[in-house]
Short mmCIF file of C-alpha atoms in Angstrom, two decimals:
data_model
loop_
_atom_site.label_atom_id
_atom_site.label_comp_id
_atom_site.label_asym_id
_atom_site.label_seq_id
_atom_site.Cartn_x
_atom_site.Cartn_y
_atom_site.Cartn_z
CA MET A 339 0.00 0.00 0.00
CA LYS A 340 2.85 2.36 0.86
CA ARG A 341 4.52 1.64 -2.47
CA ILE A 342 1.34 2.49 -4.41
CA PHE A 343 1.03 5.80 -2.51
CA ILE A 344 4.63 6.73 -3.30
CA LEU A 345 4.08 5.78 -6.99
CA LEU A 346 0.99 8.03 -7.19
CA LEU A 347 2.95 10.92 -5.70
CA VAL A 348 5.72 10.44 -8.25
CA LEU A 349 3.18 10.36 -11.11
CA MET A 350 1.51 13.56 -9.81
CA PHE A 351 4.81 15.45 -9.59
CA ALA A 352 5.84 14.13 -13.04
CA GLY A 353 2.49 15.17 -14.55
CA THR A 354 2.72 18.63 -13.00
CA TRP A 355 6.25 19.09 -14.28
CA LEU A 356 5.33 17.87 -17.77
CA GLY A 357 2.25 20.16 -17.90
CA GLN A 358 4.35 23.20 -17.06
CA LYS A 359 6.85 22.32 -19.76
CA MET A 360 4.08 21.94 -22.35
CA ILE A 361 2.70 25.41 -21.41
CA GLN A 362 6.10 27.05 -21.40
CA ASP A 363 7.21 25.60 -24.77
CA SER A 364 5.07 23.43 -27.07
CA GLY A 365 8.06 22.54 -29.26
CA TYR A 366 8.05 21.96 -33.03
CA THR A 367 8.26 18.82 -35.20
CA LEU A 368 8.53 18.67 -39.00
CA LEU A 369 8.22 15.44 -41.01
CA ALA A 370 9.04 15.64 -44.72
CA TYR A 371 9.01 12.96 -47.41
CA GLY A 372 9.41 14.12 -51.01
CA GLN A 373 7.00 17.03 -51.57
CA THR A 374 4.94 16.13 -48.51
CA THR A 375 5.54 17.81 -45.14
CA ILE A 376 3.78 17.37 -41.80
CA GLU A 377 4.14 19.93 -39.02
CA MET A 378 3.07 19.40 -35.40
CA SER A 379 4.11 20.23 -31.87
CA LEU A 380 6.66 18.07 -30.20
CA TRP A 381 4.23 16.95 -27.55
CA VAL A 382 1.61 15.85 -30.09
CA PHE A 383 4.30 13.86 -31.92
CA MET A 384 5.36 12.19 -28.70
CA VAL A 385 1.77 11.27 -27.82
CA MET A 386 1.25 9.84 -31.35
CA ALA A 387 4.49 7.86 -31.08
CA VAL A 388 3.43 6.36 -27.77
CA VAL A 389 -0.04 5.49 -29.13
CA LEU A 390 1.53 3.97 -32.26
CA PHE A 391 3.94 1.90 -30.14
CA PHE A 392 1.16 0.47 -28.00
CA ALA A 393 -1.04 -0.20 -31.08
CA LEU A 394 1.83 -2.05 -32.78
CA HIS A 395 2.57 -3.99 -29.63
CA TRP A 396 -1.10 -4.98 -29.26
CA GLY A 397 -1.27 -6.05 -32.95
CA LEU A 398 1.82 -8.22 -32.65
CA ASN A 399 0.45 -9.86 -29.50
CA LEU A 400 -2.86 -10.51 -31.24
CA LEU A 401 -1.08 -12.12 -34.23
CA SER A 402 1.11 -14.25 -31.96
CA ARG A 403 -1.89 -15.48 -30.02
CA SER A 404 -3.79 -16.37 -33.17
CA LEU A 405 -0.81 -18.38 -34.46
CA LYS A 406 -0.47 -20.17 -31.13
CA SER A 407 -4.18 -20.91 -31.14
CA GLY A 408 -3.86 -22.51 -34.61
CA ALA A 409 -0.94 -24.63 -33.46
CA LYS A 410 -2.85 -25.64 -30.34
CA LEU A 411 -5.84 -26.50 -32.49
CA ARG A 412 -3.71 -28.67 -34.76
CA LEU A 413 -2.04 -30.26 -31.74
CA TRP A 414 -5.42 -30.94 -30.18
CA SER A 415 -6.72 -32.42 -33.43
CA GLY A 416 -3.65 -34.66 -33.78
CA SER A 417 -3.88 -35.70 -30.15
CA ARG A 418 -7.55 -36.55 -30.61
CA LYS A 419 -6.78 -38.72 -33.66
CA SER A 420 -3.98 -40.39 -31.72
CA ARG A 421 -6.32 -41.14 -28.80
CA ILE A 422 -8.94 -42.58 -31.14
CA ALA A 423 -6.27 -44.72 -32.88
CA HIS A 424 -4.96 -45.87 -29.51
CA ASN A 425 -8.43 -46.97 -28.39
CA LYS A 426 -9.11 -48.77 -31.68
CA THR A 427 -5.72 -50.49 -31.51
CA LEU A 428 -6.43 -51.66 -27.97
CA LYS A 429 -9.87 -52.98 -28.98
CA GLY A 430 -8.33 -54.63 -32.04
CA LEU A 431 -5.69 -56.43 -30.00
CA ILE A 432 -8.33 -57.61 -27.54
CA ALA A 433 -10.42 -58.93 -30.44
CA LEU A 434 -7.31 -60.66 -31.81
CA SER A 435 -6.64 -62.40 -28.50
CA GLU A 436 -10.29 -63.50 -28.39
CA GLY A 437 -10.10 -64.97 -31.90
CA ASN A 438 -12.51 -62.40 -33.39
CA TRP A 439 -10.43 -62.15 -36.56
CA TRP A 440 -12.72 -59.95 -38.70
CA LYS A 441 -13.20 -57.32 -36.00
CA ALA A 442 -9.49 -57.37 -35.13
CA GLN A 443 -8.44 -56.90 -38.76
CA ARG A 444 -10.88 -54.01 -39.29
CA LEU A 445 -9.97 -52.07 -36.12
CA LEU A 446 -6.22 -52.57 -36.45
CA THR A 447 -6.16 -51.60 -40.12
CA LEU A 448 -8.30 -48.47 -39.64
CA SER A 449 -6.14 -47.21 -36.77
CA ALA A 450 -2.75 -48.04 -38.28
CA ASP A 451 -2.06 -44.66 -39.95
CA ASN A 452 -2.58 -42.67 -36.72
CA ALA A 453 -1.14 -45.28 -34.34
CA ASP A 454 2.05 -44.67 -32.39
CA LEU A 455 3.53 -47.92 -33.74
CA PRO A 456 1.84 -48.73 -37.07
CA LEU A 457 4.10 -51.77 -37.49
CA ILE A 458 2.30 -53.51 -34.61
CA ASN A 459 -1.08 -52.75 -36.14
CA TYR A 460 -0.15 -54.06 -39.58
CA LEU A 461 1.45 -57.26 -38.26
CA ALA A 462 -1.48 -58.00 -35.96
CA ALA A 463 -3.96 -57.24 -38.77
CA ALA A 464 -1.98 -59.51 -41.10
CA ARG A 465 -2.27 -62.32 -38.60
CA ALA A 466 -6.03 -61.80 -38.39
CA ALA A 467 -6.25 -61.89 -42.19
CA GLN A 468 -4.15 -65.05 -42.27
CA GLU A 469 -6.45 -66.73 -39.76
CA GLN A 470 -9.40 -65.93 -42.04
CA GLY A 471 -7.63 -67.44 -45.05
CA GLU A 472 -7.30 -64.06 -46.79
CA ASP A 473 -3.79 -64.63 -48.11
CA ASP A 474 -3.75 -61.67 -50.51
CA VAL A 475 -4.88 -59.24 -47.80
CA CYS A 476 -2.27 -60.67 -45.45
CA ASP A 477 0.50 -60.12 -48.01
CA GLU A 478 -0.72 -56.57 -48.67
CA LEU A 479 -0.65 -55.76 -44.95
CA LEU A 480 2.88 -57.14 -44.69
CA GLN A 481 3.97 -54.78 -47.48
CA LYS A 482 2.46 -51.86 -45.58
CA ALA A 483 4.31 -53.02 -42.48
CA ARG A 484 7.58 -52.93 -44.43
CA ALA A 485 6.82 -49.43 -45.68
CA SER A 486 6.01 -48.20 -42.16
CA ALA A 487 9.17 -49.66 -40.57
CA PRO A 488 11.90 -50.71 -43.05
CA GLU A 489 14.27 -51.31 -40.14
CA ALA A 490 12.04 -54.14 -38.87
CA GLU A 491 12.71 -56.44 -41.85
CA ILE A 492 13.76 -59.36 -39.62
CA ALA A 493 10.51 -59.30 -37.61
CA ILE A 494 8.38 -58.91 -40.74
CA GLY A 495 10.32 -61.62 -42.57
CA ILE A 496 9.86 -64.06 -39.68
CA PHE A 497 6.11 -63.43 -39.69
CA GLN A 498 6.03 -63.93 -43.46
CA ALA A 499 7.97 -67.19 -43.18
CA GLU A 500 5.57 -68.44 -40.50
CA THR A 501 2.55 -67.69 -42.69
CA GLN A 502 4.17 -69.34 -45.73
CA LEU A 503 4.98 -72.39 -43.63
CA SER A 504 1.41 -72.65 -42.37
CA ARG A 505 0.09 -72.34 -45.96
CA GLY A 506 2.39 -75.10 -47.16
CA GLN A 507 4.30 -72.69 -49.42
CA LEU A 508 7.55 -74.46 -48.64
CA GLU A 509 9.78 -73.18 -51.45
CA PRO A 510 8.89 -69.48 -50.92
CA CYS A 511 9.24 -70.03 -47.17
CA LEU A 512 12.71 -71.49 -47.65
CA ALA A 513 13.72 -68.51 -49.81
CA THR A 514 12.46 -66.09 -47.14
CA LEU A 515 14.32 -67.90 -44.35
CA LEU A 516 17.59 -68.13 -46.28
CA ASN A 517 17.41 -64.38 -46.93
CA LEU A 518 16.79 -63.77 -43.23
CA ARG A 519 19.71 -66.01 -42.34
CA LYS A 520 22.00 -63.89 -44.53
CA ARG A 521 20.87 -60.79 -42.67
CA SER A 522 21.10 -62.39 -39.23
CA PRO A 523 23.15 -65.63 -39.30
CA LYS A 524 22.90 -66.26 -35.55
CA HIS A 525 19.17 -65.63 -35.14
CA SER A 526 18.01 -68.71 -33.23
CA TYR A 527 14.34 -68.48 -34.21
CA VAL A 528 15.20 -68.17 -37.90
CA LEU A 529 17.31 -71.33 -37.54
CA LYS A 530 14.41 -73.06 -35.78
CA LEU A 531 12.00 -72.19 -38.61
CA LEU A 532 14.60 -73.29 -41.16
CA ARG A 533 14.76 -76.67 -39.42
CA GLU A 534 11.00 -77.05 -39.74
CA ALA A 535 11.10 -76.08 -43.44
CA TYR A 536 13.83 -78.65 -44.18
CA ILE A 537 11.86 -81.37 -42.39
CA GLN A 538 8.70 -80.63 -44.37
CA LEU A 539 10.72 -80.47 -47.60
CA GLU A 540 12.44 -83.74 -46.58
CA ASP A 541 15.79 -82.14 -47.37
CA TRP A 542 17.78 -84.28 -44.97
CA GLN A 543 21.22 -83.30 -46.27
CA ALA A 544 20.45 -79.62 -45.67
CA LEU A 545 19.13 -80.45 -42.21
CA LYS A 546 22.31 -82.40 -41.48
CA THR A 547 24.34 -79.27 -42.33
CA LEU A 548 22.07 -77.10 -40.16
CA ILE A 549 22.24 -79.26 -37.01
CA PRO A 550 25.70 -78.02 -35.81
CA GLU A 551 24.48 -74.41 -36.05
CA LEU A 552 21.29 -75.31 -34.15
CA ARG A 553 23.46 -76.75 -31.40
CA LYS A 554 25.88 -73.80 -31.38
CA GLN A 555 23.15 -71.16 -31.14
CA LYS A 556 21.08 -73.27 -28.69
CA ALA A 557 18.06 -72.84 -30.93
CA LEU A 558 16.45 -76.04 -29.61
CA LYS A 559 16.16 -77.72 -26.25
CA PRO A 560 18.61 -80.63 -25.89
CA GLU A 561 15.92 -83.32 -26.14
CA LYS A 562 14.42 -81.66 -29.23
CA LEU A 563 17.83 -81.41 -30.84
CA THR A 564 18.44 -85.11 -30.14
CA GLN A 565 15.11 -86.00 -31.76
CA THR A 566 16.02 -83.87 -34.78
CA GLU A 567 19.36 -85.64 -35.15
CA GLN A 568 17.74 -89.04 -34.84
CA LEU A 569 15.09 -88.22 -37.43
CA CYS A 570 17.61 -86.73 -39.84
CA PHE A 571 20.04 -89.63 -39.76
CA GLN A 572 17.27 -92.25 -39.77
CA LYS A 573 16.04 -90.74 -43.03
CA LEU A 574 19.57 -90.55 -44.44
CA LEU A 575 20.05 -94.24 -43.65
CA GLU A 576 16.77 -95.08 -45.36
CA HIS A 577 17.65 -93.00 -48.42
CA SER A 578 21.01 -94.73 -48.75
CA ILE A 579 19.27 -98.03 -49.62
CA ALA A 580 16.56 -96.46 -51.78
CA LEU A 581 18.34 -97.77 -54.87
CA PRO A 582 16.81 -98.92 -58.17
CA GLU A 583 14.94 -102.20 -58.13
CA GLY A 584 17.19 -105.16 -58.75
CA THR A 585 20.20 -103.68 -56.94
CA ALA A 586 22.27 -106.44 -55.31
CA ILE A 587 22.03 -106.89 -51.54
CA GLU A 588 25.78 -106.35 -51.22
CA ASP A 589 25.56 -102.97 -52.96
CA LYS A 590 22.75 -101.90 -50.64
CA ARG A 591 24.71 -103.10 -47.65
CA LYS A 592 27.76 -101.11 -48.73
CA ALA A 593 25.70 -97.96 -49.27
CA LEU A 594 24.05 -98.36 -45.87
CA GLY A 595 27.35 -99.10 -44.15
CA GLU A 596 29.01 -96.07 -45.74
CA THR A 597 26.24 -93.78 -44.51
CA TRP A 598 26.46 -95.32 -41.05
CA HIS A 599 30.23 -94.93 -40.74
CA ASN A 600 30.12 -91.34 -42.04
CA MET A 601 27.82 -90.32 -39.19
CA PRO A 602 29.30 -88.44 -36.19
CA SER A 603 30.90 -90.95 -33.83
CA GLN A 604 28.60 -90.13 -30.91
CA LEU A 605 25.56 -91.00 -33.03
CA THR A 606 26.72 -94.51 -33.93
CA SER A 607 26.32 -95.39 -30.26
CA ASP A 608 22.82 -93.88 -30.09
CA ASP A 609 20.35 -96.66 -29.26
CA VAL A 610 17.59 -95.34 -31.53
CA LEU A 611 19.85 -94.95 -34.55
CA ALA A 612 21.69 -98.23 -33.96
CA ARG A 613 18.37 -100.06 -33.71
CA HIS A 614 17.17 -98.43 -36.92
CA TYR A 615 20.41 -99.31 -38.68
CA THR A 616 20.08 -102.93 -37.55
CA THR A 617 16.46 -103.09 -38.67
CA LEU A 618 17.43 -101.78 -42.11
CA LEU A 619 20.23 -104.37 -42.38
CA VAL A 620 17.75 -107.12 -41.56
CA GLY A 621 15.27 -105.62 -44.01
CA ILE A 622 17.70 -105.84 -46.95
CA GLY A 623 18.78 -109.36 -46.02
CA ALA A 624 22.17 -108.48 -44.53
CA GLU A 625 21.46 -110.28 -41.26
CA ALA A 626 25.04 -111.44 -40.74
CA LYS A 627 26.19 -107.79 -40.60
CA ALA A 628 23.35 -106.87 -38.27
CA GLU A 629 24.15 -109.58 -35.68
CA PRO A 630 27.28 -107.99 -34.09
CA VAL A 631 25.66 -104.54 -34.02
CA LEU A 632 22.55 -105.95 -32.38
CA LYS A 633 24.64 -107.91 -29.87
CA GLY A 634 26.52 -104.75 -28.88
CA LEU A 635 23.27 -102.85 -28.41
CA ILE A 636 21.79 -105.53 -26.16
CA LYS A 637 24.98 -105.68 -24.13
CA SER A 638 25.02 -101.94 -23.50
CA HIS A 639 21.28 -101.54 -22.98
CA TRP A 640 18.91 -104.45 -22.49
CA ASP A 641 15.79 -104.23 -24.61
CA ASP A 642 13.19 -106.99 -25.06
CA GLU A 643 12.41 -105.96 -28.64
CA LEU A 644 16.07 -106.15 -29.61
CA VAL A 645 16.39 -109.54 -27.92
CA ASN A 646 13.39 -110.78 -29.89
CA LEU A 647 14.96 -109.46 -33.09
CA TYR A 648 18.24 -111.20 -32.25
CA GLY A 649 16.47 -114.54 -32.46
CA ARG A 650 15.03 -113.71 -35.87
CA ILE A 651 18.35 -113.07 -37.65
CA GLU A 652 21.00 -115.50 -38.80
CA GLY A 653 24.57 -114.54 -37.99
CA ASP A 654 27.79 -115.87 -39.52
CA ASN A 655 28.32 -118.35 -36.66
CA LEU A 656 25.06 -119.91 -35.43
CA LYS A 657 26.69 -121.76 -32.52
CA LYS A 658 28.41 -118.61 -31.28
CA GLN A 659 25.15 -116.69 -31.63
CA LEU A 660 23.36 -119.30 -29.50
CA ASP A 661 26.12 -119.22 -26.88
CA THR A 662 25.84 -115.43 -26.71
CA ALA A 663 22.11 -115.66 -26.03
CA ARG A 664 22.67 -118.36 -23.43
CA SER A 665 25.08 -116.06 -21.57
CA TRP A 666 22.23 -113.57 -21.10
CA LEU A 667 20.15 -116.24 -19.39
CA LYS A 668 22.19 -115.82 -16.19
CA ASP A 669 20.86 -112.29 -15.67
CA TYR A 670 17.41 -112.77 -17.23
CA PRO A 671 16.35 -116.38 -16.55
CA LEU A 672 12.61 -115.66 -16.67
CA ASN A 673 12.49 -113.32 -19.66
CA PRO A 674 9.94 -114.68 -22.21
CA ASP A 675 11.54 -112.83 -25.14
CA LEU A 676 14.97 -114.27 -24.33
CA LEU A 677 13.51 -117.80 -24.00
CA LEU A 678 11.73 -117.38 -27.35
CA THR A 679 15.01 -116.24 -28.91
CA LEU A 680 16.86 -119.22 -27.39
CA GLY A 681 14.22 -121.53 -28.83
CA ARG A 682 14.68 -120.07 -32.30
CA LEU A 683 18.47 -120.15 -32.13
CA SER A 684 18.39 -123.76 -30.82
CA GLN A 685 16.14 -124.62 -33.74
CA ARG A 686 18.63 -123.02 -36.16
CA ASN A 687 21.30 -125.24 -34.62
CA GLU A 688 18.90 -128.22 -34.98
CA HIS A 689 18.65 -128.75 -31.24
CA TRP A 690 15.00 -129.75 -31.48
CA GLY A 691 14.49 -130.85 -27.90
CA LYS A 692 16.08 -127.75 -26.40
CA ALA A 693 14.06 -125.57 -28.78
CA ILE A 694 10.79 -127.19 -27.59
CA THR A 695 11.82 -126.69 -23.95
CA TYR A 696 12.64 -123.00 -24.46
CA PHE A 697 9.40 -122.39 -26.39
CA GLU A 698 7.33 -124.09 -23.66
CA GLN A 699 9.02 -122.06 -20.91
CA SER A 700 8.41 -118.82 -22.80
CA LEU A 701 4.79 -119.77 -23.42
CA GLU A 702 4.19 -120.52 -19.74
CA LEU A 703 5.63 -117.14 -18.71
CA SER A 704 3.84 -115.12 -21.40
CA PRO A 705 1.22 -116.89 -23.58
CA ARG A 706 1.60 -115.24 -26.98
CA ALA A 707 0.49 -116.25 -30.46
CA GLU A 708 4.04 -115.78 -31.78
CA THR A 709 5.53 -118.30 -29.34
CA LEU A 710 2.60 -120.71 -29.77
CA SER A 711 3.00 -120.63 -33.55
CA GLU A 712 6.73 -121.39 -33.34
CA LEU A 713 6.17 -124.35 -31.02
CA ALA A 714 3.20 -125.72 -32.99
CA ARG A 715 5.14 -125.53 -36.26
CA LEU A 716 8.10 -127.38 -34.76
CA LEU A 717 5.93 -130.11 -33.18
CA ASN A 718 4.00 -130.60 -36.42
CA ASN A 719 7.19 -131.09 -38.42
CA LEU A 720 8.49 -133.53 -35.82
CA GLY A 721 5.32 -135.57 -36.21
CA GLU A 722 4.13 -134.76 -32.69
CA THR A 723 0.58 -134.09 -33.88
CA ASP A 724 -1.14 -135.24 -30.69
CA LYS A 725 1.08 -133.06 -28.56
CA MET A 726 0.48 -130.18 -30.98
CA ARG A 727 -3.33 -130.58 -30.74
CA ALA A 728 -3.17 -130.70 -26.94
CA LEU A 729 -1.00 -127.60 -26.99
CA MET A 730 -3.42 -125.74 -29.25
CA GLU A 731 -6.41 -126.73 -27.11
CA ARG A 732 -4.64 -125.64 -23.93
CA HIS A 733 -3.73 -122.26 -25.38
CA LEU A 734 -6.82 -121.69 -27.52
CA GLY A 735 -7.38 -118.37 -25.77
CA VAL A 736 -4.09 -117.09 -27.16
CA ILE A 737 -5.22 -117.78 -30.73
CA GLY A 738 -8.81 -116.69 -30.29
CA GLY A 739 -8.22 -113.60 -28.18
CA GLY A 740 -10.67 -110.80 -28.84
CA LEU A 741 -13.44 -112.99 -30.28
CA PRO A 742 -17.02 -112.12 -29.31
CA ALA A 743 -18.95 -114.35 -26.90
CA LEU A 744 -20.99 -116.75 -29.07
CA PRO A 745 -22.94 -119.93 -28.20
CA LEU A 746 -20.92 -123.10 -28.82
CA PRO A 747 -22.09 -126.74 -29.22
CA GLN A 748 -21.25 -129.30 -26.55
CA LYS A 749 -18.21 -131.45 -27.19
CA GLY A 750 -19.11 -134.54 -29.23
CA THR A 751 -22.06 -132.92 -30.95
CA ARG A 752 -22.29 -134.06 -34.58
CA LEU A 753 -23.28 -131.91 -37.48
CA ALA A 754 -26.74 -132.66 -38.84
CA SER A 755 -26.78 -133.71 -42.47
CA PRO A 756 -27.85 -130.87 -44.73
CA THR A 757 -31.43 -131.04 -45.94
CA ALA A 758 -32.41 -130.44 -49.51
#
């Protein structure tokens, strides 16, 4: 309050002093431009100058405010569009997660141009189109995604490869993945997709080359990588004997053996691959070569199926093969598969009595049609028809397992003669 009072006093004294000066001497001002002159008192000129200054200042402020208002209007308009796009994007993503593909595609596509991250909108809309089977629309949206974010080529390429893989477009998918691998050689997911493409294309040689990189980049879990290796080399073994019809057994055996020995050393001791290799040897008639491999497998890891197979093949030395199987009897005296194998190997060595004994022991432990058939065939050829009939009657349930319950005649009932 004191300051205002002092300011008023100063203004009063200044006004009084200025009024006296204006009365004492009005002054003179002359403005001339060309042939035009303007005359006025100094005080009038000063008042006009002050008025002009304030008018100019007010005009500039008004112009500045109008420009700021336009910018604010544009900013508000852009912000409003952004908010609308944000809401539509959110609704579109929710619809996508709910499986409402048409709604998701529509909302995400409409909001893409004003979205903060249009790449997300286009990729999500492309997925929705793909789920609806609209392949052309999906491809178009992927092109828009590329245009909106050229730096995201890896992400877009991966999505494209996934869609091509799901459509069964294997060759284009392979081309896309190989291009991605050039751009990012160590990308684990690209390598994983490449593995899937090679499997579907049945390009086992290419998969064989890819496996070391899959292991190095840890693109697969260890168990999945093991399964991939097993599948790859199983197929390579099979392809090695897919030779023209009429090819000699020895040539097939050599081709199979070469493929087997060219495999990584740790894989030749893999139970699954060794079993497959043995099965293929037996399948082409190279049983003598399969016998030592099969024997080694059984020694390292007991398996009833392999033991059964061991009795079905004929090695180079039948006596030695029988002795090998007998040595296993110490650890597995009540194993029906081993007893069946011993019966077969005894039969190969023409030890008929021992073969019958082993077959009977196996049949008592596990009544199976396979064992019953072997024993019945042997008894029949030995002329033991009565014993064979008794055996068949005793184990009729093994032969007729799974038959429906039907009424049966009493034993001794004779068939009535057919009437005309």
